[in-house]
XYZ file of C-alpha atoms in Angstrom:
480
model
C -75.020 136.837 131.309
C -72.244 137.123 128.194
C -73.599 133.945 125.516
C -70.915 131.966 124.615
C -72.835 129.994 122.291
C -71.211 130.109 118.991
C -72.772 132.676 116.137
C -72.821 132.340 112.493
C -70.667 134.363 110.075
C -73.536 136.762 109.333
C -75.410 137.073 112.706
C -71.739 137.491 114.168
C -71.297 140.457 112.195
C -74.866 141.948 112.161
C -73.582 141.466 116.351
C -70.503 143.803 115.456
C -72.135 146.254 113.513
C -75.201 146.982 116.151
C -71.766 146.965 119.142
C -69.967 149.995 117.456
C -73.204 151.867 116.959
C -73.652 151.641 120.453
C -70.020 152.115 121.258
C -70.825 155.177 119.042
C -73.901 156.344 120.656
C -72.430 155.830 124.157
C -69.255 158.342 122.994
C -71.162 160.826 121.957
C -72.826 160.953 125.052
C -69.753 160.640 127.385
C -69.092 164.081 125.203
C -72.218 165.179 125.818
C -71.881 165.441 129.321
C -68.379 166.263 129.560
C -69.090 169.425 126.610
C -69.958 171.737 129.521
C -67.776 170.993 132.093
C -64.488 170.777 129.103
C -66.060 173.945 127.385
C -63.123 176.176 128.406
C -60.629 173.181 126.506
C -62.843 172.585 123.903
C -62.791 176.727 123.399
C -58.340 176.887 123.322
C -56.853 174.568 121.567
C -60.769 173.444 119.280
C -62.592 176.515 118.928
C -64.632 174.473 115.959
C -65.876 172.278 118.311
C -67.279 174.768 120.203
C -68.783 176.678 116.971
C -71.014 173.989 116.597
C -71.480 172.407 119.858
C -72.237 174.879 122.122
C -76.032 175.711 120.343
C -76.604 172.327 120.560
C -76.347 173.319 124.938
C -78.505 176.569 124.115
C -74.681 178.508 124.931
C -74.276 181.571 123.849
C -71.815 184.361 123.991
C -73.104 186.240 127.247
C -73.980 189.877 126.597
C -72.191 192.391 129.215
C -68.729 190.002 128.640
C -69.453 190.023 124.634
C -69.931 193.969 124.586
C -67.107 194.371 126.818
C -64.319 192.429 124.523
C -66.182 194.543 121.583
C -65.314 198.277 123.337
C -61.595 196.469 123.543
C -61.529 195.424 119.569
C -62.692 198.871 118.830
C -60.144 200.607 121.409
C -57.786 198.415 119.936
C -59.230 200.041 116.070
C -58.975 203.232 117.355
C -55.577 203.139 118.304
C -54.530 202.393 114.943
C -56.911 204.991 113.249
C -55.843 208.198 115.723
C -52.769 206.873 118.313
C -53.462 206.565 122.250
C -52.809 210.583 122.881
C -56.251 211.309 120.978
C -59.582 212.144 122.336
C -61.051 209.597 120.766
C -59.047 206.620 122.319
C -59.709 208.938 125.640
C -63.850 208.262 125.364
C -63.200 204.756 124.783
C -60.749 203.554 127.839
C -62.817 205.236 130.064
C -66.287 203.333 128.677
C -63.672 199.957 128.990
C -63.071 201.117 132.646
C -66.821 201.576 133.048
C -67.521 198.361 131.897
C -64.776 196.493 133.287
C -66.239 198.361 137.228
C -70.176 197.015 135.724
C -68.671 193.410 135.204
C -67.124 193.489 139.200
C -70.156 194.219 139.884
C -71.783 192.264 138.776
C -70.199 188.710 138.052
C -71.905 187.486 135.453
C -69.787 184.804 135.910
C -72.067 183.532 138.241
C -74.389 182.661 136.640
C -72.482 179.601 134.766
C -70.950 178.338 137.897
C -67.144 180.042 137.113
C -66.720 183.134 139.340
C -63.301 181.969 140.318
C -62.107 183.179 136.455
C -63.409 186.592 137.738
C -61.708 185.953 140.562
C -57.672 185.155 138.349
C -59.391 187.640 136.334
C -59.065 190.861 138.487
C -55.623 189.018 140.062
C -53.819 189.237 137.216
C -54.582 192.750 136.635
C -53.569 193.665 140.823
C -50.578 191.727 140.084
C -49.750 193.758 136.790
C -50.408 197.300 138.043
C -49.142 196.632 141.744
C -53.000 197.667 142.845
C -54.841 196.415 146.153
C -58.296 197.085 144.867
C -59.054 195.620 141.416
C -61.777 197.667 140.544
C -58.606 200.579 140.812
C -56.388 198.479 139.423
C -58.761 198.317 135.945
C -59.288 201.963 135.686
C -54.715 202.638 136.202
C -54.591 199.555 133.358
C -57.574 201.264 131.762
C -56.055 205.115 131.047
C -53.865 206.719 129.016
C -51.072 207.379 131.224
C -50.435 204.329 132.478
C -50.832 202.849 128.450
C -48.472 205.818 128.231
C -45.397 204.827 130.261
C -45.699 201.181 130.423
C -45.931 201.134 126.637
C -49.238 200.108 124.145
C -48.234 197.258 122.890
C -46.912 194.875 125.748
C -50.244 195.940 128.303
C -52.157 194.745 124.985
C -51.006 191.632 124.423
C -50.609 190.741 128.147
C -54.403 191.653 127.869
C -55.238 189.032 124.753
C -52.890 186.158 126.370
C -53.953 186.602 129.868
C -57.544 188.875 130.746
C -59.112 187.754 127.565
C -59.056 184.297 126.440
C -60.928 184.354 130.313
C -63.531 186.508 129.484
C -63.647 185.100 126.548
C -64.540 181.564 128.271
C -68.090 182.928 129.775
C -71.478 182.647 128.376
C -74.809 182.345 128.526
C -76.959 179.011 128.133
C -80.735 179.827 128.010
C -83.329 177.705 129.231
C -86.414 175.741 127.929
C -90.432 175.959 129.150
C -89.837 173.822 130.800
C -87.870 175.581 134.010
C -84.354 173.205 132.803
C -81.121 173.792 131.294
C -82.084 173.435 127.080
C -80.235 170.856 125.758
C -81.103 169.635 122.619
C -78.973 166.688 122.381
C -81.999 164.691 121.621
C -82.043 165.101 119.128
C -78.080 163.285 118.455
C -79.714 160.677 120.278
C -82.941 160.089 119.064
C -82.783 158.189 116.050
C -80.012 155.478 118.207
C -82.868 155.238 120.420
C -85.106 154.703 117.423
C -83.217 151.988 116.114
C -82.584 150.525 119.783
C -86.083 150.039 120.516
C -86.614 147.934 116.455
C -83.443 146.161 117.056
C -84.827 145.150 120.727
C -88.581 144.636 119.417
C -87.065 142.549 117.029
C -85.208 140.356 118.673
C -87.618 140.258 121.783
C -90.123 138.681 118.693
C -87.706 136.311 117.755
C -86.805 134.863 121.656
C -90.622 134.667 122.147
C -91.416 132.434 119.113
C -88.233 130.397 120.287
C -89.298 130.292 123.556
C -93.417 129.673 123.016
C -93.482 129.856 127.423
C -92.675 133.338 127.353
C -94.608 136.085 127.245
C -93.603 139.277 125.951
C -91.856 141.070 128.941
C -89.956 137.407 129.195
C -88.897 138.218 126.233
C -87.839 142.064 126.715
C -86.301 140.670 130.242
C -84.156 138.578 128.365
C -81.690 140.980 126.855
C -83.127 143.426 130.046
C -79.284 145.379 129.348
C -80.802 146.441 125.685
C -83.302 149.103 127.547
C -80.521 150.618 129.080
C -79.694 151.935 125.462
C -83.441 153.278 125.148
C -82.989 155.960 128.700
C -82.896 159.938 127.976
C -81.704 159.835 131.378
C -78.599 158.408 132.914
C -77.377 158.581 129.538
C -73.925 157.252 131.582
C -75.760 153.357 132.046
C -75.529 152.682 128.732
C -71.802 151.291 128.715
C -73.458 148.062 130.768
C -75.343 147.362 127.563
C -71.828 148.007 125.253
C -69.575 146.265 127.427
C -71.998 143.380 126.933
C -71.994 143.240 123.484
C -68.611 144.179 122.905
C -67.871 140.309 124.333
C -71.059 138.794 122.002
C -69.530 139.800 119.124
C -66.116 139.181 119.940
C -64.608 142.786 119.607
C -63.672 142.485 123.528
C -63.045 139.614 125.459
C -64.215 140.249 128.564
C -64.273 136.715 130.618
C -61.426 137.036 132.871
C -63.169 140.269 133.829
C -66.615 138.245 134.560
C -64.678 135.094 135.823
C -62.783 137.915 138.669
C -66.058 139.387 139.424
C -67.603 136.528 140.239
C -65.089 134.940 141.795
C -65.792 138.086 143.882
C -69.303 137.767 144.532
C -68.849 134.380 144.840
C -66.398 134.575 147.760
C -68.363 137.147 149.918
C -71.085 135.826 149.666
C -69.236 132.044 150.691
C -67.738 133.651 153.688
C -71.280 134.843 154.967
C -72.824 131.660 153.768
C -70.149 129.243 155.617
C -70.821 131.514 158.658
C -74.447 131.793 159.115
C -74.383 127.647 158.182
C -72.241 126.793 160.814
C -72.919 128.972 163.266
C -76.358 127.857 162.579
C -75.685 124.230 163.820
C -73.700 124.230 166.074
C -76.358 127.190 167.817
C -78.776 124.444 167.283
C -76.747 121.706 168.642
C -76.343 123.993 172.215
C -80.031 124.494 171.863
C -80.002 121.001 172.295
C -78.218 120.786 175.068
C -80.086 123.180 177.318
C -82.820 120.998 176.551
C -82.128 117.578 177.720
C -82.026 116.428 174.649
C -78.486 115.537 174.951
C -79.484 113.094 178.679
C -82.556 111.864 177.101
C -79.839 110.425 174.584
C -77.865 109.192 177.444
C -81.244 107.576 179.109
C -81.995 106.241 176.029
C -85.933 106.888 175.563
C -87.120 108.925 173.828
C -87.407 112.928 173.249
C -90.056 115.265 173.078
C -89.759 115.599 169.376
C -89.604 111.694 168.476
C -86.722 110.113 166.003
C -87.982 109.959 162.758
C -87.109 105.765 161.471
C -86.374 105.703 157.454
C -85.320 102.405 157.086
C -85.718 100.421 160.571
C -82.756 99.859 160.578
C -80.702 100.870 163.542
C -77.509 102.340 161.298
C -75.034 102.646 164.828
C -75.347 99.014 164.910
C -75.202 98.337 161.244
C -72.047 100.352 161.326
C -70.292 98.965 164.121
C -71.042 95.128 162.515
C -69.396 96.407 159.927
C -66.431 98.082 161.346
C -66.515 94.764 164.082
C -66.192 92.580 160.402
C -63.886 94.601 159.240
C -60.991 94.850 162.435
C -62.042 90.778 163.002
C -61.297 89.509 159.116
C -58.818 91.851 158.033
C -57.391 94.398 160.235
C -57.001 91.423 162.821
C -54.767 89.389 161.212
C -52.911 91.709 159.035
C -51.438 92.728 162.428
C -50.557 89.539 163.636
C -47.197 89.202 163.842
C -46.795 92.443 165.736
C -49.652 91.535 168.637
C -47.749 89.095 168.445
C -44.067 90.281 169.378
C -45.751 92.149 171.973
C -47.395 88.861 173.817
C -43.898 87.650 173.544
C -42.033 91.177 175.327
C -44.054 90.818 178.094
C -43.798 87.256 178.276
C -39.256 87.173 177.921
C -39.982 90.655 180.874
C -42.017 87.838 183.107
C -40.012 85.814 183.336
C -36.998 87.698 184.240
C -38.518 89.604 187.004
C -39.115 85.950 188.439
C -35.751 85.279 191.016
C -35.896 81.728 190.674
C -35.729 81.982 186.545
C -32.833 84.209 187.117
C -31.087 81.939 188.664
C -32.039 78.704 186.196
C -30.785 81.164 182.942
C -26.914 79.845 184.904
C -27.872 76.947 183.516
C -27.146 75.518 179.907
C -29.559 75.466 178.251
C -32.081 77.605 179.732
C -32.331 80.723 177.964
C -32.830 79.096 173.889
C -35.613 76.866 176.613
C -37.454 80.264 177.344
C -36.883 81.941 173.827
C -39.345 79.094 172.176
C -41.225 78.928 174.974
C -41.994 82.816 174.854
C -43.492 82.331 171.525
C -44.969 79.379 171.300
C -47.246 81.844 174.323
C -47.255 84.103 172.446
C -48.522 82.936 169.045
C -50.710 80.542 171.476
C -52.609 83.507 173.077
C -52.754 85.304 169.875
C -54.815 82.547 167.904
C -56.189 82.161 170.560
C -57.502 85.666 171.187
C -58.827 85.462 167.136
C -60.487 82.811 167.207
C -62.460 83.597 169.609
C -62.655 86.523 168.305
C -64.381 85.296 165.255
C -66.101 82.719 167.206
C -68.060 85.304 168.859
C -68.887 87.561 165.474
C -69.746 83.937 164.069
C -72.008 82.692 166.684
C -75.510 84.295 166.732
C -75.473 83.640 170.671
C -72.313 84.763 170.880
C -73.623 87.772 169.044
C -76.578 87.857 170.936
C -74.117 88.337 174.384
C -72.035 91.094 172.923
C -75.793 93.210 171.508
C -76.845 92.714 175.460
C -73.416 93.654 176.358
C -73.452 96.845 174.661
C -76.711 97.474 175.169
C -76.631 96.447 179.106
C -73.214 98.623 178.945
C -74.826 102.955 177.764
C -77.732 101.931 180.442
C -74.692 101.290 182.756
C -72.850 104.574 181.724
C -76.097 106.196 181.298
C -77.185 105.777 184.864
C -73.844 105.486 186.945
C -73.258 109.007 184.178
C -76.955 110.628 185.539
C -76.404 109.231 189.639
C -73.231 111.290 189.851
C -74.904 113.645 188.538
C -71.810 114.805 186.190
C -74.342 114.959 183.455
C -74.891 118.907 184.038
C -71.432 119.519 184.043
C -70.379 117.470 180.844
C -73.740 120.052 179.198
C -72.045 122.690 180.680
C -68.463 121.631 179.272
C -70.056 120.611 175.634
C -71.562 124.247 175.319
C -68.648 126.534 176.209
C -66.695 123.823 173.885
C -69.666 124.305 170.890
C -69.034 128.873 172.069
C -64.739 128.119 171.930
C -65.509 126.531 168.356
C -67.616 129.464 167.118
C -64.690 131.894 168.191
C -61.427 129.666 167.484
C -62.607 128.734 163.812
C -66.019 130.419 162.656
C -64.455 133.486 162.979
C -61.626 133.022 161.822
C -63.246 132.129 157.919
C -60.636 135.024 156.287
C -61.378 135.907 152.537
C -58.202 134.180 151.987
C -59.549 130.802 152.632
C -62.066 131.410 150.532
C -61.166 133.116 147.793
C -58.122 130.161 147.584
C -61.943 128.098 147.807
C -63.100 129.917 144.755
C -59.919 128.972 142.743
C -59.721 125.437 143.865
C -63.535 125.151 142.278
C -62.372 127.116 139.173
C -59.176 124.822 138.336
C -61.345 122.173 138.779
C -63.596 122.858 136.578
C -61.290 123.766 133.921
C -59.751 121.012 134.295
C -63.126 118.330 133.449
C -65.412 120.477 131.574
C -68.788 120.290 131.831
C -70.977 119.670 128.634
C -74.824 118.809 128.944
C -73.143 115.504 126.403
C -71.234 114.663 129.037
C -73.715 115.098 131.768
C -76.347 112.446 129.483
C -73.821 109.811 129.242
C -72.599 109.634 132.535
C -76.751 109.421 133.562
C -77.313 107.020 130.088
C -73.944 104.398 132.421
C -76.135 104.371 135.590
C -79.684 103.711 134.898
C -78.466 101.185 133.167
């Protein structure tokens, strides 16, 4: 997925410039996606952002809640001019009280999914005035008697700190001609899309020129992840090409992450594939047993499906011949002293079991003679047996007789097994044994085992790095 070829300095600078540009675009996309859910936060902490970005999202002050806040501002101005007990202030208090009831009944917060904000406002007002009814709490709060008793300054400060910020978060979002909420982010995004489209076109042209067999579709799909930068929807998917570009530009090192992802994918597939392959092989063996192919093999008859021979050689006989020669010429000479010792021990044991010999042992020199005799007998028997085996192997007549013996043994074994009606039991036991293998071993292939295998494979690759030059050299040596 990630290109590991060394980049020229100029190419590296270009890749980094485009990677940074794609990152900036992704940041703008993420900000746009988070703006509406986080608008309350921006409004409290950085209100300048809402003044700039509200028009882009089609957000306007809600007429009803905005008029309410303007009425409160006019009340403050009137109190500062004529005092709290003036008839003008009483009129404005009645107006604000009436607007409060309208807000509770019409719930202008519902249009943008902020009904919870209205409930919070009602709860705070009820707690402040100690009333169970929200409407009555607002009527009480916006009255000359209450404000005079509690103090105008303290109550208006409460309103500014606890009620007004909540009311100010409400807004109205315009609807476009297509029936969806108005969103002009495309005006910001279109220059980036145009830039990435032009870049992809140039890259595809260069790829097509470097690979004459490619068509335009192949060239474009070579960098398929760049297509995600051109989508006007699902813009969050741009995180994929941005991460890849940052890695290609050597701005971040994501190779450990890719390796871990690849290891996880390979481990998951390896576990399932291993179980499938092993179970399939065992099922084929069980099927062969049920079809009677095991019987035909014992009887040395042709199966219903003829056996395919690729080299006109009986591999079993060839393997047996190699093993016999290895044992006779290589193994037996090395273990001859041990065989002689075993025979000498058995001969001594046989002598000890003869009553007459035990009486003769009382005579001087008989024990030493017995030891020499046992040594000579053991050596002579071992040598004779070894020479007989060598002669049997080297003698064509002996080899032919041995081959006939093996063939006759196989025929006799198959005939006797079938005659004694043991074959059915053997087939059943073999079938059950294979089933137990599946249950006890195949299904125990755990993720940990696969992970260990993958890790060992990765370590082997790390120790012996693969390069085309090494492969070419190895092939050249092999051809020579």
